[in-house]
PDB file of C-alpha atoms in Angstrom:
ATOM      1  CA  MET Q  15    -161.020 149.891 -16.504  1.00  0.00           C
ATOM      2  CA  ASN Q  16    -160.204 153.291 -14.998  1.00  0.00           C
ATOM      3  CA  HIS Q  17    -162.303 155.668 -17.068  1.00  0.00           C
ATOM      4  CA  GLN Q  18    -160.866 158.698 -15.334  1.00  0.00           C
ATOM      5  CA  SER Q  19    -157.274 157.966 -16.343  1.00  0.00           C
ATOM      6  CA  ILE Q  20    -158.254 157.571 -19.972  1.00  0.00           C
ATOM      7  CA  ALA Q  21    -160.479 160.626 -19.980  1.00  0.00           C
ATOM      8  CA  ASP Q  22    -157.752 162.795 -18.442  1.00  0.00           C
ATOM      9  CA  SER Q  23    -156.796 165.090 -21.336  1.00  0.00           C
ATOM     10  CA  ARG Q  24    -154.316 167.319 -19.491  1.00  0.00           C
ATOM     11  CA  PRO Q  25    -151.024 167.965 -21.333  1.00  0.00           C
ATOM     12  CA  GLY Q  26    -148.221 165.529 -20.655  1.00  0.00           C
ATOM     13  CA  GLY Q  27    -148.630 162.455 -18.523  1.00  0.00           C
ATOM     14  CA  ALA Q  28    -149.838 159.313 -20.202  1.00  0.00           C
ATOM     15  CA  TRP Q  29    -150.238 161.006 -23.561  1.00  0.00           C
ATOM     16  CA  LEU Q  30    -146.460 161.370 -23.920  1.00  0.00           C
ATOM     17  CA  GLU Q  31    -146.081 157.593 -23.703  1.00  0.00           C
ATOM     18  CA  ILE Q  32    -148.292 156.932 -26.744  1.00  0.00           C
ATOM     19  CA  SER Q  33    -146.287 156.036 -29.852  1.00  0.00           C
ATOM     20  CA  THR Q  34    -148.406 158.240 -32.119  1.00  0.00           C
ATOM     21  CA  GLU Q  35    -147.724 161.288 -29.919  1.00  0.00           C
ATOM     22  CA  ARG Q  36    -143.958 160.996 -29.688  1.00  0.00           C
ATOM     23  CA  ARG Q  37    -141.558 163.367 -31.395  1.00  0.00           C
ATOM     24  CA  ASN Q  38    -139.915 161.989 -34.527  1.00  0.00           C
ATOM     25  CA  PRO Q  39    -136.099 162.301 -34.216  1.00  0.00           C
ATOM     26  CA  ALA Q  40    -135.726 162.229 -38.011  1.00  0.00           C
ATOM     27  CA  THR Q  41    -137.636 165.486 -38.499  1.00  0.00           C
ATOM     28  CA  VAL Q  42    -136.609 167.797 -35.648  1.00  0.00           C
ATOM     29  CA  ASP Q  43    -135.340 170.330 -38.212  1.00  0.00           C
ATOM     30  CA  LEU Q  44    -138.517 170.099 -40.316  1.00  0.00           C
ATOM     31  CA  ASP Q  45    -139.326 173.805 -40.281  1.00  0.00           C
ATOM     32  CA  THR Q  46    -135.911 174.685 -41.726  1.00  0.00           C
ATOM     33  CA  ARG Q  47    -136.189 172.401 -44.751  1.00  0.00           C
ATOM     34  CA  SER Q  48    -137.076 173.311 -48.308  1.00  0.00           C
ATOM     35  CA  THR Q  49    -140.515 172.448 -49.657  1.00  0.00           C
ATOM     36  CA  ILE Q  50    -139.248 169.444 -51.607  1.00  0.00           C
ATOM     37  CA  ALA Q  51    -137.331 168.209 -48.561  1.00  0.00           C
ATOM     38  CA  ILE Q  52    -140.501 168.437 -46.421  1.00  0.00           C
ATOM     39  CA  LEU Q  53    -142.461 166.473 -49.012  1.00  0.00           C
ATOM     40  CA  GLU Q  54    -139.693 163.887 -49.287  1.00  0.00           C
ATOM     41  CA  ALA Q  55    -139.723 163.448 -45.510  1.00  0.00           C
ATOM     42  CA  MET Q  56    -143.479 162.903 -45.591  1.00  0.00           C
ATOM     43  CA  ASN Q  57    -143.133 160.413 -48.428  1.00  0.00           C
ATOM     44  CA  ASN Q  58    -140.417 158.525 -46.571  1.00  0.00           C
ATOM     45  CA  GLU Q  59    -142.633 158.187 -43.520  1.00  0.00           C
ATOM     46  CA  ASP Q  60    -145.672 157.254 -45.619  1.00  0.00           C
ATOM     47  CA  ALA Q  61    -143.730 154.246 -46.907  1.00  0.00           C
ATOM     48  CA  VAL Q  62    -144.141 152.742 -43.427  1.00  0.00           C
ATOM     49  CA  VAL Q  63    -147.917 152.534 -43.763  1.00  0.00           C
ATOM     50  CA  PRO Q  64    -148.446 149.530 -46.095  1.00  0.00           C
ATOM     51  CA  GLY Q  65    -146.254 147.282 -43.969  1.00  0.00           C
ATOM     52  CA  ALA Q  66    -148.022 148.374 -40.797  1.00  0.00           C
ATOM     53  CA  VAL Q  67    -151.380 147.583 -42.376  1.00  0.00           C
ATOM     54  CA  ARG Q  68    -150.201 144.199 -43.685  1.00  0.00           C
ATOM     55  CA  ALA Q  69    -149.395 143.190 -40.109  1.00  0.00           C
ATOM     56  CA  VAL Q  70    -153.096 143.452 -39.132  1.00  0.00           C
ATOM     57  CA  LEU Q  71    -154.499 141.427 -42.053  1.00  0.00           C
ATOM     58  CA  PRO Q  72    -154.990 138.197 -40.038  1.00  0.00           C
ATOM     59  CA  PRO Q  73    -157.219 139.777 -37.349  1.00  0.00           C
ATOM     60  CA  LEU Q  74    -158.822 141.974 -40.004  1.00  0.00           C
ATOM     61  CA  SER Q  75    -159.876 138.911 -41.985  1.00  0.00           C
ATOM     62  CA  GLN Q  76    -161.439 137.454 -38.842  1.00  0.00           C
ATOM     63  CA  LEU Q  77    -163.302 140.716 -38.239  1.00  0.00           C
ATOM     64  CA  VAL Q  78    -164.618 140.693 -41.818  1.00  0.00           C
ATOM     65  CA  ASP Q  79    -165.867 137.120 -41.411  1.00  0.00           C
ATOM     66  CA  ARG Q  80    -167.634 138.070 -38.189  1.00  0.00           C
ATOM     67  CA  ALA Q  81    -169.232 141.088 -39.880  1.00  0.00           C
ATOM     68  CA  VAL Q  82    -170.418 138.927 -42.800  1.00  0.00           C
ATOM     69  CA  GLU Q  83    -172.169 136.617 -40.340  1.00  0.00           C
ATOM     70  CA  ALA Q  84    -173.714 139.593 -38.572  1.00  0.00           C
ATOM     71  CA  VAL Q  85    -175.062 141.304 -41.691  1.00  0.00           C
ATOM     72  CA  GLN Q  86    -176.366 138.053 -43.168  1.00  0.00           C
ATOM     73  CA  GLY Q  87    -178.164 137.528 -39.878  1.00  0.00           C
ATOM     74  CA  GLY Q  88    -179.859 140.921 -40.087  1.00  0.00           C
ATOM     75  CA  ARG Q  89    -177.472 142.690 -37.714  1.00  0.00           C
ATOM     76  CA  ARG Q  90    -175.525 145.911 -38.207  1.00  0.00           C
ATOM     77  CA  VAL Q  91    -171.970 147.190 -38.267  1.00  0.00           C
ATOM     78  CA  HIS Q  92    -171.163 150.350 -36.268  1.00  0.00           C
ATOM     79  CA  TYR Q  93    -168.124 152.628 -36.484  1.00  0.00           C
ATOM     80  CA  PHE Q  94    -167.240 154.836 -33.504  1.00  0.00           C
ATOM     81  CA  GLY Q  95    -164.539 157.501 -33.654  1.00  0.00           C
ATOM     82  CA  ALA Q  96    -163.563 161.090 -32.945  1.00  0.00           C
ATOM     83  CA  GLY Q  97    -161.637 163.686 -34.932  1.00  0.00           C
ATOM     84  CA  THR Q  98    -159.794 162.326 -37.966  1.00  0.00           C
ATOM     85  CA  SER Q  99    -160.556 158.732 -36.974  1.00  0.00           C
ATOM     86  CA  GLY Q 100    -164.266 159.446 -36.724  1.00  0.00           C
ATOM     87  CA  ARG Q 101    -164.343 161.327 -40.009  1.00  0.00           C
ATOM     88  CA  LEU Q 102    -162.700 158.389 -41.772  1.00  0.00           C
ATOM     89  CA  GLY Q 103    -165.437 156.130 -40.410  1.00  0.00           C
ATOM     90  CA  VAL Q 104    -168.156 158.487 -41.623  1.00  0.00           C
ATOM     91  CA  LEU Q 105    -166.555 158.643 -45.080  1.00  0.00           C
ATOM     92  CA  ASP Q 106    -166.239 154.868 -45.349  1.00  0.00           C
ATOM     93  CA  ALA Q 107    -169.840 154.200 -44.316  1.00  0.00           C
ATOM     94  CA  ALA Q 108    -171.231 156.927 -46.588  1.00  0.00           C
ATOM     95  CA  GLU Q 109    -169.462 155.599 -49.685  1.00  0.00           C
ATOM     96  CA  LEU Q 110    -170.885 152.093 -49.304  1.00  0.00           C
ATOM     97  CA  LEU Q 111    -174.401 153.206 -50.220  1.00  0.00           C
ATOM     98  CA  PRO Q 112    -173.734 154.434 -53.784  1.00  0.00           C
ATOM     99  CA  THR Q 113    -170.788 152.127 -54.495  1.00  0.00           C
ATOM    100  CA  PHE Q 114    -172.500 148.894 -53.489  1.00  0.00           C
ATOM    101  CA  ASN Q 115    -176.174 149.885 -53.243  1.00  0.00           C
ATOM    102  CA  LEU Q 116    -175.994 148.920 -49.595  1.00  0.00           C
ATOM    103  CA  GLU Q 117    -179.205 149.402 -47.679  1.00  0.00           C
ATOM    104  CA  GLU Q 118    -179.148 152.424 -45.401  1.00  0.00           C
ATOM    105  CA  GLY Q 119    -178.512 151.550 -41.773  1.00  0.00           C
ATOM    106  CA  VAL Q 120    -176.468 148.374 -42.332  1.00  0.00           C
ATOM    107  CA  VAL Q 121    -173.136 150.115 -41.711  1.00  0.00           C
ATOM    108  CA  VAL Q 122    -173.598 153.090 -39.376  1.00  0.00           C
ATOM    109  CA  ALA Q 123    -170.952 155.663 -38.468  1.00  0.00           C
ATOM    110  CA  HIS Q 124    -171.050 157.467 -35.119  1.00  0.00           C
ATOM    111  CA  HIS Q 125    -168.799 160.516 -34.785  1.00  0.00           C
ATOM    112  CA  ALA Q 126    -168.101 162.232 -31.462  1.00  0.00           C
ATOM    113  CA  GLY Q 127    -169.999 165.508 -31.489  1.00  0.00           C
ATOM    114  CA  GLY Q 128    -172.265 164.487 -34.352  1.00  0.00           C
ATOM    115  CA  ASP Q 129    -172.488 166.244 -37.706  1.00  0.00           C
ATOM    116  CA  ALA Q 130    -171.314 169.578 -36.320  1.00  0.00           C
ATOM    117  CA  ALA Q 131    -167.940 168.051 -35.424  1.00  0.00           C
ATOM    118  CA  LEU Q 132    -167.306 166.825 -38.953  1.00  0.00           C
ATOM    119  CA  VAL Q 133    -166.208 170.222 -40.254  1.00  0.00           C
ATOM    120  CA  ARG Q 134    -164.882 171.868 -37.097  1.00  0.00           C
ATOM    121  CA  ALA Q 135    -163.352 170.726 -33.819  1.00  0.00           C
ATOM    122  CA  LEU Q 136    -165.735 170.832 -30.868  1.00  0.00           C
ATOM    123  CA  GLU Q 137    -164.333 171.186 -27.376  1.00  0.00           C
ATOM    124  CA  ASN Q 138    -164.086 168.066 -25.220  1.00  0.00           C
ATOM    125  CA  VAL Q 139    -166.487 165.886 -27.257  1.00  0.00           C
ATOM    126  CA  GLU Q 140    -163.958 163.075 -27.667  1.00  0.00           C
ATOM    127  CA  ASP Q 141    -163.119 163.142 -23.957  1.00  0.00           C
ATOM    128  CA  SER Q 142    -166.579 161.984 -22.863  1.00  0.00           C
ATOM    129  CA  TRP Q 143    -166.883 158.296 -22.001  1.00  0.00           C
ATOM    130  CA  GLU Q 144    -170.572 158.893 -21.335  1.00  0.00           C
ATOM    131  CA  SER Q 145    -171.147 160.351 -24.820  1.00  0.00           C
ATOM    132  CA  GLY Q 146    -169.720 157.237 -26.446  1.00  0.00           C
ATOM    133  CA  ALA Q 147    -171.878 155.062 -24.234  1.00  0.00           C
ATOM    134  CA  SER Q 148    -174.949 157.105 -25.175  1.00  0.00           C
ATOM    135  CA  ASP Q 149    -174.218 156.827 -28.910  1.00  0.00           C
ATOM    136  CA  ALA Q 150    -173.938 153.045 -28.525  1.00  0.00           C
ATOM    137  CA  ALA Q 151    -177.286 152.771 -26.787  1.00  0.00           C
ATOM    138  CA  ASP Q 152    -179.011 151.389 -29.897  1.00  0.00           C
ATOM    139  CA  VAL Q 153    -176.431 148.646 -30.476  1.00  0.00           C
ATOM    140  CA  ALA Q 154    -178.130 145.246 -30.537  1.00  0.00           C
ATOM    141  CA  PRO Q 155    -176.867 141.781 -29.611  1.00  0.00           C
ATOM    142  CA  GLY Q 156    -174.987 140.295 -32.543  1.00  0.00           C
ATOM    143  CA  ASP Q 157    -173.990 143.666 -34.029  1.00  0.00           C
ATOM    144  CA  VAL Q 158    -170.343 144.409 -34.800  1.00  0.00           C
ATOM    145  CA  CYS Q 159    -168.898 147.610 -33.314  1.00  0.00           C
ATOM    146  CA  VAL Q 160    -165.590 148.985 -34.584  1.00  0.00           C
ATOM    147  CA  GLY Q 161    -163.829 151.650 -32.546  1.00  0.00           C
ATOM    148  CA  ILE Q 162    -161.359 153.798 -34.495  1.00  0.00           C
ATOM    149  CA  ALA Q 163    -158.781 155.545 -32.328  1.00  0.00           C
ATOM    150  CA  ALA Q 164    -155.231 156.269 -33.461  1.00  0.00           C
ATOM    151  CA  SER Q 165    -154.111 156.796 -29.861  1.00  0.00           C
ATOM    152  CA  GLY Q 166    -155.913 153.701 -28.591  1.00  0.00           C
ATOM    153  CA  ARG Q 167    -157.278 155.616 -25.610  1.00  0.00           C
ATOM    154  CA  THR Q 168    -160.027 157.984 -26.855  1.00  0.00           C
ATOM    155  CA  PRO Q 169    -162.672 158.054 -24.070  1.00  0.00           C
ATOM    156  CA  TYR Q 170    -165.592 158.443 -26.514  1.00  0.00           C
ATOM    157  CA  VAL Q 171    -164.539 155.220 -28.247  1.00  0.00           C
ATOM    158  CA  GLY Q 172    -164.001 153.499 -24.899  1.00  0.00           C
ATOM    159  CA  GLY Q 173    -167.510 154.321 -23.739  1.00  0.00           C
ATOM    160  CA  ALA Q 174    -168.953 153.036 -27.000  1.00  0.00           C
ATOM    161  CA  LEU Q 175    -167.007 149.758 -26.947  1.00  0.00           C
ATOM    162  CA  GLU Q 176    -167.764 149.070 -23.290  1.00  0.00           C
ATOM    163  CA  THR Q 177    -171.490 149.617 -23.856  1.00  0.00           C
ATOM    164  CA  ALA Q 178    -171.500 147.603 -27.088  1.00  0.00           C
ATOM    165  CA  ARG Q 179    -169.836 144.648 -25.386  1.00  0.00           C
ATOM    166  CA  ARG Q 180    -172.287 144.811 -22.488  1.00  0.00           C
ATOM    167  CA  ARG Q 181    -175.157 144.744 -24.991  1.00  0.00           C
ATOM    168  CA  GLY Q 182    -173.865 141.563 -26.621  1.00  0.00           C
ATOM    169  CA  ALA Q 183    -172.099 142.973 -29.682  1.00  0.00           C
ATOM    170  CA  SER Q 184    -168.733 141.909 -31.066  1.00  0.00           C
ATOM    171  CA  THR Q 185    -166.157 144.673 -30.658  1.00  0.00           C
ATOM    172  CA  ALA Q 186    -163.033 145.726 -32.544  1.00  0.00           C
ATOM    173  CA  LEU Q 187    -160.426 148.453 -32.172  1.00  0.00           C
ATOM    174  CA  ILE Q 188    -158.479 149.989 -35.057  1.00  0.00           C
ATOM    175  CA  THR Q 189    -155.478 151.833 -33.640  1.00  0.00           C
ATOM    176  CA  CYS Q 190    -151.881 152.862 -34.268  1.00  0.00           C
ATOM    177  CA  ALA Q 191    -150.779 152.688 -30.629  1.00  0.00           C
ATOM    178  CA  ARG Q 192    -148.453 149.847 -29.706  1.00  0.00           C
ATOM    179  CA  GLU Q 193    -150.180 149.204 -26.385  1.00  0.00           C
ATOM    180  CA  PRO Q 194    -153.721 150.616 -26.694  1.00  0.00           C
ATOM    181  CA  GLU Q 195    -155.441 151.250 -23.391  1.00  0.00           C
ATOM    182  CA  LEU Q 196    -158.800 150.313 -24.923  1.00  0.00           C
ATOM    183  CA  GLY Q 197    -157.529 146.992 -26.212  1.00  0.00           C
ATOM    184  CA  SER Q 198    -159.160 145.039 -23.385  1.00  0.00           C
ATOM    185  CA  LEU Q 199    -162.582 146.208 -24.611  1.00  0.00           C
ATOM    186  CA  ALA Q 200    -162.135 144.707 -28.085  1.00  0.00           C
ATOM    187  CA  ASP Q 201    -162.519 141.149 -29.320  1.00  0.00           C
ATOM    188  CA  PHE Q 202    -160.426 142.084 -32.365  1.00  0.00           C
ATOM    189  CA  VAL Q 203    -157.469 144.434 -31.832  1.00  0.00           C
ATOM    190  CA  LEU Q 204    -155.902 145.789 -35.034  1.00  0.00           C
ATOM    191  CA  ILE Q 205    -152.658 147.636 -34.291  1.00  0.00           C
ATOM    192  CA  ALA Q 206    -151.043 149.339 -37.289  1.00  0.00           C
ATOM    193  CA  ASP Q 207    -147.822 150.548 -35.707  1.00  0.00           C
ATOM    194  CA  THR Q 208    -146.950 153.582 -37.847  1.00  0.00           C
ATOM    195  CA  GLY Q 209    -144.749 155.218 -35.202  1.00  0.00           C
ATOM    196  CA  ALA Q 210    -144.163 158.911 -34.643  1.00  0.00           C
ATOM    197  CA  GLU Q 211    -145.495 161.393 -37.201  1.00  0.00           C
ATOM    198  CA  ILE Q 212    -143.248 163.931 -38.947  1.00  0.00           C
ATOM    199  CA  LEU Q 213    -145.285 166.512 -37.017  1.00  0.00           C
ATOM    200  CA  ALA Q 214    -145.560 165.175 -33.481  1.00  0.00           C
ATOM    201  CA  GLY Q 215    -149.107 164.018 -32.769  1.00  0.00           C
ATOM    202  CA  SER Q 216    -150.552 164.906 -36.204  1.00  0.00           C
ATOM    203  CA  THR Q 217    -152.313 161.584 -36.623  1.00  0.00           C
ATOM    204  CA  ARG Q 218    -154.167 162.706 -39.737  1.00  0.00           C
ATOM    205  CA  LEU Q 219    -150.908 161.777 -41.508  1.00  0.00           C
ATOM    206  CA  LYS Q 220    -149.473 158.219 -41.314  1.00  0.00           C
ATOM    207  CA  ALA Q 221    -151.960 157.041 -38.704  1.00  0.00           C
ATOM    208  CA  GLY Q 222    -154.863 158.428 -40.695  1.00  0.00           C
ATOM    209  CA  SER Q 223    -153.592 156.767 -43.873  1.00  0.00           C
ATOM    210  CA  ALA Q 224    -153.277 153.426 -42.097  1.00  0.00           C
ATOM    211  CA  GLN Q 225    -156.768 153.664 -40.639  1.00  0.00           C
ATOM    212  CA  LYS Q 226    -158.173 154.562 -44.063  1.00  0.00           C
ATOM    213  CA  LEU Q 227    -156.496 151.533 -45.641  1.00  0.00           C
ATOM    214  CA  ILE Q 228    -157.813 149.242 -42.915  1.00  0.00           C
ATOM    215  CA  LEU Q 229    -161.342 150.593 -43.333  1.00  0.00           C
ATOM    216  CA  ASN Q 230    -161.030 150.246 -47.117  1.00  0.00           C
ATOM    217  CA  GLY Q 231    -160.012 146.623 -46.663  1.00  0.00           C
ATOM    218  CA  PHE Q 232    -162.697 145.872 -44.094  1.00  0.00           C
ATOM    219  CA  SER Q 233    -165.654 147.345 -45.941  1.00  0.00           C
ATOM    220  CA  THR Q 234    -164.603 146.263 -49.438  1.00  0.00           C
ATOM    221  CA  ALA Q 235    -163.956 142.674 -48.348  1.00  0.00           C
ATOM    222  CA  LEU Q 236    -167.280 142.727 -46.493  1.00  0.00           C
ATOM    223  CA  MET Q 237    -169.141 143.857 -49.607  1.00  0.00           C
ATOM    224  CA  ILE Q 238    -167.403 141.246 -51.787  1.00  0.00           C
ATOM    225  CA  ARG Q 239    -168.215 138.477 -49.308  1.00  0.00           C
ATOM    226  CA  LEU Q 240    -171.837 139.646 -49.252  1.00  0.00           C
ATOM    227  CA  GLY Q 241    -172.054 139.189 -53.034  1.00  0.00           C
ATOM    228  CA  LYS Q 242    -172.133 142.870 -53.948  1.00  0.00           C
ATOM    229  CA  THR Q 243    -169.616 142.328 -56.773  1.00  0.00           C
ATOM    230  CA  TRP Q 244    -169.154 139.971 -59.710  1.00  0.00           C
ATOM    231  CA  SER Q 245    -165.572 138.992 -60.506  1.00  0.00           C
ATOM    232  CA  ASN Q 246    -163.697 142.249 -59.845  1.00  0.00           C
ATOM    233  CA  LEU Q 247    -166.509 144.458 -61.126  1.00  0.00           C
ATOM    234  CA  MET Q 248    -168.807 146.806 -59.191  1.00  0.00           C
ATOM    235  CA  VAL Q 249    -172.174 145.449 -60.288  1.00  0.00           C
ATOM    236  CA  SER Q 250    -174.310 146.780 -57.420  1.00  0.00           C
ATOM    237  CA  MET Q 251    -173.495 150.484 -57.669  1.00  0.00           C
ATOM    238  CA  VAL Q 252    -176.177 153.144 -58.012  1.00  0.00           C
ATOM    239  CA  ALA Q 253    -175.788 155.130 -61.251  1.00  0.00           C
ATOM    240  CA  THR Q 254    -176.715 158.626 -60.062  1.00  0.00           C
ATOM    241  CA  ASN Q 255    -175.022 160.670 -62.798  1.00  0.00           C
ATOM    242  CA  GLU Q 256    -173.927 160.425 -66.415  1.00  0.00           C
ATOM    243  CA  LYS Q 257    -170.417 159.253 -65.536  1.00  0.00           C
ATOM    244  CA  LEU Q 258    -171.774 156.344 -63.497  1.00  0.00           C
ATOM    245  CA  ARG Q 259    -174.419 155.485 -66.091  1.00  0.00           C
ATOM    246  CA  ALA Q 260    -171.666 155.248 -68.696  1.00  0.00           C
ATOM    247  CA  ARG Q 261    -169.674 153.092 -66.273  1.00  0.00           C
ATOM    248  CA  THR Q 262    -172.540 150.609 -65.925  1.00  0.00           C
ATOM    249  CA  VAL Q 263    -172.589 150.174 -69.701  1.00  0.00           C
ATOM    250  CA  ARG Q 264    -168.822 149.608 -69.767  1.00  0.00           C
ATOM    251  CA  ILE Q 265    -169.036 147.098 -66.926  1.00  0.00           C
ATOM    252  CA  LEU Q 266    -171.783 145.164 -68.692  1.00  0.00           C
ATOM    253  CA  MET Q 267    -169.774 145.138 -71.919  1.00  0.00           C
ATOM    254  CA  GLU Q 268    -166.685 143.957 -70.047  1.00  0.00           C
ATOM    255  CA  ALA Q 269    -168.547 141.217 -68.186  1.00  0.00           C
ATOM    256  CA  THR Q 270    -170.491 139.845 -71.150  1.00  0.00           C
ATOM    257  CA  GLY Q 271    -168.246 140.644 -74.112  1.00  0.00           C
ATOM    258  CA  GLN Q 272    -171.288 142.046 -75.945  1.00  0.00           C
ATOM    259  CA  GLU Q 273    -171.659 145.239 -77.989  1.00  0.00           C
ATOM    260  CA  GLU Q 274    -172.619 148.583 -76.479  1.00  0.00           C
ATOM    261  CA  ASP Q 275    -176.086 148.792 -78.071  1.00  0.00           C
ATOM    262  CA  LEU Q 276    -177.108 145.373 -76.738  1.00  0.00           C
ATOM    263  CA  CYS Q 277    -175.835 146.227 -73.269  1.00  0.00           C
ATOM    264  CA  ARG Q 278    -177.673 149.561 -73.241  1.00  0.00           C
ATOM    265  CA  SER Q 279    -180.858 147.826 -74.301  1.00  0.00           C
ATOM    266  CA  SER Q 280    -180.525 145.191 -71.583  1.00  0.00           C
ATOM    267  CA  LEU Q 281    -179.968 147.896 -68.958  1.00  0.00           C
ATOM    268  CA  GLU Q 282    -183.069 149.768 -70.102  1.00  0.00           C
ATOM    269  CA  LEU Q 283    -185.166 146.610 -69.880  1.00  0.00           C
ATOM    270  CA  SER Q 284    -183.708 146.029 -66.403  1.00  0.00           C
ATOM    271  CA  ASP Q 285    -184.584 149.554 -65.206  1.00  0.00           C
ATOM    272  CA  GLY Q 286    -180.902 150.374 -64.938  1.00  0.00           C
ATOM    273  CA  ASP Q 287    -180.137 147.558 -62.479  1.00  0.00           C
ATOM    274  CA  LEU Q 288    -176.782 146.204 -63.607  1.00  0.00           C
ATOM    275  CA  ARG Q 289    -177.176 142.971 -61.642  1.00  0.00           C
ATOM    276  CA  VAL Q 290    -180.483 142.206 -63.355  1.00  0.00           C
ATOM    277  CA  ALA Q 291    -179.030 143.012 -66.770  1.00  0.00           C
ATOM    278  CA  LEU Q 292    -176.062 140.711 -66.113  1.00  0.00           C
ATOM    279  CA  LEU Q 293    -178.302 137.819 -65.132  1.00  0.00           C
ATOM    280  CA  CYS Q 294    -180.550 138.345 -68.147  1.00  0.00           C
ATOM    281  CA  MET Q 295    -177.596 138.281 -70.520  1.00  0.00           C
ATOM    282  CA  PHE Q 296    -175.762 135.453 -68.752  1.00  0.00           C
ATOM    283  CA  ASN Q 297    -178.749 133.161 -68.388  1.00  0.00           C
ATOM    284  CA  ASP Q 298    -181.212 134.262 -71.091  1.00  0.00           C
ATOM    285  CA  VAL Q 299    -183.970 134.952 -68.579  1.00  0.00           C
ATOM    286  CA  SER Q 300    -186.486 137.746 -68.112  1.00  0.00           C
ATOM    287  CA  PRO Q 301    -185.845 140.671 -65.766  1.00  0.00           C
ATOM    288  CA  GLU Q 302    -188.580 139.300 -63.511  1.00  0.00           C
ATOM    289  CA  ASP Q 303    -186.833 135.930 -63.220  1.00  0.00           C
ATOM    290  CA  ALA Q 304    -183.518 137.679 -62.627  1.00  0.00           C
ATOM    291  CA  ARG Q 305    -184.963 139.769 -59.791  1.00  0.00           C
ATOM    292  CA  ALA Q 306    -186.522 136.683 -58.217  1.00  0.00           C
ATOM    293  CA  ALA Q 307    -183.173 134.889 -58.343  1.00  0.00           C
ATOM    294  CA  LEU Q 308    -181.458 137.866 -56.715  1.00  0.00           C
ATOM    295  CA  ALA Q 309    -184.104 137.962 -53.994  1.00  0.00           C
ATOM    296  CA  SER Q 310    -183.478 134.265 -53.306  1.00  0.00           C
ATOM    297  CA  THR Q 311    -179.712 134.732 -52.994  1.00  0.00           C
ATOM    298  CA  ARG Q 312    -179.382 137.949 -50.965  1.00  0.00           C
ATOM    299  CA  GLY Q 313    -178.560 139.944 -54.115  1.00  0.00           C
ATOM    300  CA  SER Q 314    -175.472 137.970 -55.158  1.00  0.00           C
ATOM    301  CA  VAL Q 315    -175.052 137.792 -58.943  1.00  0.00           C
ATOM    302  CA  ARG Q 316    -172.833 134.715 -58.772  1.00  0.00           C
ATOM    303  CA  ALA Q 317    -175.159 132.871 -56.407  1.00  0.00           C
ATOM    304  CA  ALA Q 318    -178.176 133.935 -58.473  1.00  0.00           C
ATOM    305  CA  THR Q 319    -176.527 132.550 -61.621  1.00  0.00           C
ATOM    306  CA  GLU Q 320    -175.968 129.227 -59.894  1.00  0.00           C
ATOM    307  CA  PHE Q 321    -179.578 129.308 -58.690  1.00  0.00           C
ATOM    308  CA  LEU Q 322    -180.885 129.898 -62.217  1.00  0.00           C
ATOM    309  CA  ASN Q 323    -178.649 127.172 -63.620  1.00  0.00           C
ATOM    310  CA  THR Q 324    -179.985 124.753 -61.006  1.00  0.00           C
ATOM    311  CA  GLN Q 325    -183.557 125.763 -61.830  1.00  0.00           C
ATOM    312  CA  GLY Q 326    -182.878 125.230 -65.515  1.00  0.00           C
ATOM    313  CA  SER Q 327    -181.364 121.821 -64.878  1.00  0.00           C
ATOM    314  CA  ASN Q 328    -184.335 120.798 -62.774  1.00  0.00           C
ATOM    315  CA  SER Q 329    -186.758 121.924 -65.483  1.00  0.00           C
ATOM    316  CA  THR Q 330    -184.854 119.939 -68.106  1.00  0.00           C
ATOM    317  CA  THR Q 331    -184.798 116.842 -65.896  1.00  0.00           C
ATOM    318  CA  THR Q 332    -188.509 117.138 -65.188  1.00  0.00           C
ATOM    319  CA  ALA Q 333    -189.323 117.536 -68.856  1.00  0.00           C
TER     320      ALA Q 333
END
């Protein structure tokens, strides 16, 4: 791959051929429109996003399955991105810790320019192939590395994916470009073709929305497949404030059909761990037995319930 051609950030040239950079013929008079007309134009274009995301569901499901295998095998998932794309990756990874009580370091977000670039644009950081390669230096064989690049040609992402592949990781590219230049570096290429933005090149709009939906789907499906939920309830979340503590009580009431006082009591006995409380109430076991079952089943409430049922059946048979 010609790194120089991708890293060339001069105006014009190849950039004008990228679908996300083209001028939208439907909005050439945008600055003359009324406020409501501007918002209607945005809303009309936003309607394209769900269909574009639906088109990538087959490869996305394959990527999720690969990530499940990786995490269950003790490997990690990495996001690499710059600008809006990178910030979306950082946001997605950060929210997994409190929402699903995911261990720190399982899903890691790398953003071109580091923390300083999260709140302000830093010059040329996304144009460095070498910087992406450096940030991917700790990728291990069997990891899953997801590059996020609306344009499909961000050099930082290219450097990261090339290095990750060389180190034995599985690679993926989330993009909105019809023919992404970095596609050859990815085992899974997810193209959400959202077309030209209402403001030419402002990929924080439709492209950003599509990337956010894809990341939502990827990480949520990953957490569900890893057993971090029960039914459609968030049973692994960390209750760090009063709102979330009240939510854990409501979830336990919903799951068990029991009264509030009993659910509060079970949570207290379980040290606030909703998964432990669920298992205690479902299976009439002690918190210690519930924790042991969770430890034996990688933290999955459903698998732990089946484990406890099997243990109970074996005890009955033995007796």
